[in-house]
Short mmCIF file of C-alpha atoms in Angstrom, two decimals:
data_model
loop_
_atom_site.label_atom_id
_atom_site.label_comp_id
_atom_site.label_asym_id
_atom_site.label_seq_id
_atom_site.Cartn_x
_atom_site.Cartn_y
_atom_site.Cartn_z
CA MET A 1 95.12 64.76 111.63
CA ASN A 2 92.61 63.86 114.30
CA SER A 3 89.98 66.42 113.46
CA VAL A 4 86.87 67.20 111.46
CA LEU A 5 85.92 70.15 109.31
CA ASP A 6 84.20 72.75 111.45
CA PHE A 7 80.84 73.00 109.70
CA ALA A 8 79.36 74.97 112.61
CA TYR A 9 82.06 77.59 112.08
CA GLN A 10 81.36 77.67 108.34
CA ALA A 11 77.65 78.34 108.86
CA SER A 12 78.27 81.01 111.51
CA ALA A 13 80.96 82.80 109.48
CA LEU A 14 78.82 82.72 106.32
CA ASN A 15 75.81 84.17 108.11
CA TYR A 16 77.92 86.91 109.66
CA ALA A 17 79.44 87.75 106.26
CA LYS A 18 75.91 87.91 104.81
CA GLY A 19 75.07 90.62 107.33
CA PHE A 20 73.48 88.72 110.20
CA THR A 21 74.39 89.68 113.76
CA ALA A 22 77.38 88.24 115.62
CA LYS A 23 75.08 86.19 117.88
CA GLY A 24 75.76 83.02 115.88
CA LEU A 25 79.51 83.51 116.19
CA SER A 26 79.18 84.27 119.88
CA ALA A 27 77.24 81.03 120.47
CA LEU A 28 79.77 79.09 118.40
CA PHE A 29 82.74 80.35 120.39
CA ALA A 30 80.86 79.85 123.67
CA ASP A 31 80.65 76.15 122.82
CA ASP A 32 84.37 75.78 122.10
CA ASP A 33 84.96 74.03 125.41
CA ARG A 34 83.06 71.03 124.00
CA TYR A 35 86.14 70.35 121.86
CA THR A 36 88.66 70.64 124.67
CA THR A 37 90.33 67.46 125.90
CA ASP A 38 93.84 66.57 126.97
CA HIS A 39 94.72 66.20 123.28
CA SER A 40 92.49 68.61 121.37
CA SER A 41 90.74 71.93 121.31
CA ALA A 42 88.65 74.04 118.98
CA ALA A 43 91.91 75.77 118.00
CA SER A 44 92.86 72.66 116.03
CA LEU A 45 89.63 72.41 114.02
CA PRO A 46 89.98 73.15 110.29
CA THR A 47 87.79 76.18 109.57
CA PHE A 48 86.54 76.83 106.05
CA LEU A 49 84.08 79.02 104.16
CA GLY A 50 83.15 76.75 101.28
CA ASN A 51 84.38 73.70 99.43
CA HIS A 52 83.74 71.47 96.43
CA ASP A 53 80.84 69.71 98.15
CA MET A 54 78.81 72.71 99.28
CA GLY A 55 80.04 75.39 96.89
CA ARG A 56 82.32 78.38 97.14
CA ILE A 57 81.90 81.27 99.57
CA GLY A 58 81.14 83.52 96.57
CA TYR A 59 78.25 81.28 95.55
CA LEU A 60 77.03 80.83 99.12
CA LEU A 61 76.79 84.60 99.52
CA ASP A 62 74.07 84.23 96.85
CA THR A 63 71.93 87.38 96.74
CA ALA A 64 74.08 89.46 99.12
CA ASP A 65 75.41 92.72 97.75
CA ARG A 66 79.14 93.61 97.69
CA LYS A 67 80.24 89.97 97.43
CA LEU A 68 83.95 90.79 97.18
CA GLU A 69 83.82 92.82 100.40
CA ARG A 70 81.78 90.13 102.15
CA SER A 71 84.16 87.38 101.02
CA THR A 72 87.08 89.48 102.25
CA LEU A 73 85.36 89.90 105.63
CA ALA A 74 84.72 86.16 105.86
CA HIS A 75 88.38 85.38 105.10
CA GLU A 76 89.54 87.96 107.66
CA LEU A 77 87.28 86.34 110.23
CA MET A 78 88.61 82.88 109.38
CA PHE A 79 92.27 83.92 109.69
CA LEU A 80 91.84 86.09 112.78
CA THR A 81 89.83 83.71 114.97
CA ARG A 82 90.53 80.22 116.31
CA GLY A 83 90.95 77.18 114.13
CA GLN A 84 93.11 76.24 111.16
CA PRO A 85 91.95 78.15 108.06
CA VAL A 86 91.41 76.17 104.87
CA VAL A 87 91.07 78.24 101.69
CA TYR A 88 89.40 76.34 98.85
CA TYR A 89 91.59 76.76 95.77
CA GLY A 90 90.33 79.52 93.51
CA ASP A 91 88.55 81.45 96.26
CA GLU A 92 91.65 83.64 96.51
CA GLN A 93 91.19 84.38 92.79
CA GLY A 94 87.57 85.42 93.30
CA PHE A 95 85.87 82.32 91.86
CA ILE A 96 82.14 82.06 92.56
CA GLY A 97 81.09 78.84 90.85
CA ASP A 98 77.58 77.88 89.85
CA ARG A 99 76.54 75.60 92.71
CA ASN A 100 78.33 72.70 94.35
CA ASP A 101 80.24 69.57 93.32
CA LYS A 102 81.44 69.81 89.70
CA ASP A 103 80.00 73.33 89.41
CA ALA A 104 82.42 74.58 92.09
CA ARG A 105 85.60 73.18 90.54
CA GLU A 106 86.68 75.83 88.07
CA SER A 107 90.24 75.52 86.83
CA MET A 108 93.03 77.90 87.76
CA PHE A 109 94.30 77.52 84.23
CA ALA A 110 92.69 78.04 80.83
CA SER A 111 89.46 76.07 80.63
CA GLU A 112 87.21 74.84 77.84
CA VAL A 113 84.34 73.79 80.12
CA PRO A 114 81.30 75.74 78.87
CA SER A 115 79.63 75.94 82.28
CA TYR A 116 82.77 77.61 83.70
CA LEU A 117 83.38 80.01 80.82
CA ASP A 118 80.18 81.98 81.44
CA ASN A 119 80.93 82.53 85.16
CA THR A 120 81.79 85.86 86.72
CA LEU A 121 84.30 86.54 89.47
CA LEU A 122 83.60 88.26 92.79
CA ASP A 123 84.73 91.61 91.36
CA GLY A 124 82.15 91.30 88.56
CA SER A 125 84.64 90.52 85.79
CA ALA A 126 84.21 87.54 83.48
CA TYR A 127 85.88 84.20 84.25
CA GLY A 128 86.73 83.94 80.56
CA THR A 129 89.03 81.51 78.78
CA GLY A 130 92.48 82.45 80.08
CA ASP A 131 94.57 81.42 83.07
CA HIS A 132 93.18 82.45 86.44
CA PHE A 133 96.14 82.34 88.76
CA GLY A 134 97.61 85.61 89.90
CA THR A 135 99.28 86.92 93.00
CA ASP A 136 98.28 90.53 92.52
CA GLY A 137 94.50 90.31 92.96
CA GLU A 138 92.85 92.07 95.88
CA LEU A 139 91.58 88.94 97.60
CA TYR A 140 94.80 86.98 96.97
CA THR A 141 96.84 89.83 98.48
CA THR A 142 94.53 90.08 101.50
CA ILE A 143 94.68 86.34 102.18
CA ALA A 144 98.49 86.34 101.83
CA GLU A 145 98.73 89.24 104.30
CA LEU A 146 96.40 87.44 106.72
CA GLY A 147 98.55 84.31 106.48
CA ALA A 148 101.68 86.33 107.23
CA LEU A 149 100.00 88.08 110.17
CA ARG A 150 98.85 84.75 111.56
CA SER A 151 102.35 83.28 111.20
CA ALA A 152 103.86 86.29 112.96
CA HIS A 153 101.39 86.07 115.86
CA PRO A 154 100.75 82.41 116.85
CA ALA A 155 98.10 83.42 119.39
CA LEU A 156 95.81 84.12 116.42
CA ALA A 157 95.87 80.38 115.70
CA THR A 158 95.96 78.91 119.16
CA GLY A 159 94.91 81.55 121.64
CA PRO A 160 97.09 82.12 124.66
CA ARG A 161 99.29 79.11 125.40
CA SER A 162 101.00 77.97 128.50
CA SER A 163 104.49 76.53 128.05
CA SER A 164 103.27 73.31 129.67
CA THR A 165 100.69 72.67 126.93
CA PRO A 166 102.49 72.74 123.57
CA THR A 167 99.71 71.10 121.54
CA ALA A 168 96.48 72.46 123.00
CA PRO A 169 95.45 75.45 125.09
CA SER A 170 94.82 74.66 128.75
CA THR A 171 91.49 76.47 128.53
CA PRO A 172 89.37 77.06 125.45
CA TRP A 173 90.20 80.20 123.56
CA ARG A 174 87.26 82.48 123.06
CA GLY A 175 88.10 84.43 119.91
#
């Protein structure tokens, strides 16, 4: 894949989810043409909200209230605007983590790591000692529905396409 993680998107989406205005997103999308060449566009950039290096979206929302709602908003934004969404494993289960690196790598299955066992999830419940993979959680269900919507409507991923440009939009998509 000839691309880089879209850190500018991550910062703009996080700030918007925290409650800042949409000005950061507007400026981000206005600069999308900087990524447009004969072989690429901003539509091909991997977008993300958090990762093992910087921490999870739940952790990055730090002191914001209603973290589950804000994480849901951030995921909706990521799936319904340009780019290729990357969900960091466990975010769909509501993991928050404690910081970055090893503190953002909770297991989906039963864990004995003390620093993970005292964590809470986005909904306020305890991380606890049991397995943490489920397909019936609110955030998991929302992300699955967003993925299905995106698959059903390719323009959500690529913007409007001309039949003569199968790999990249002829003009930058402004989501």
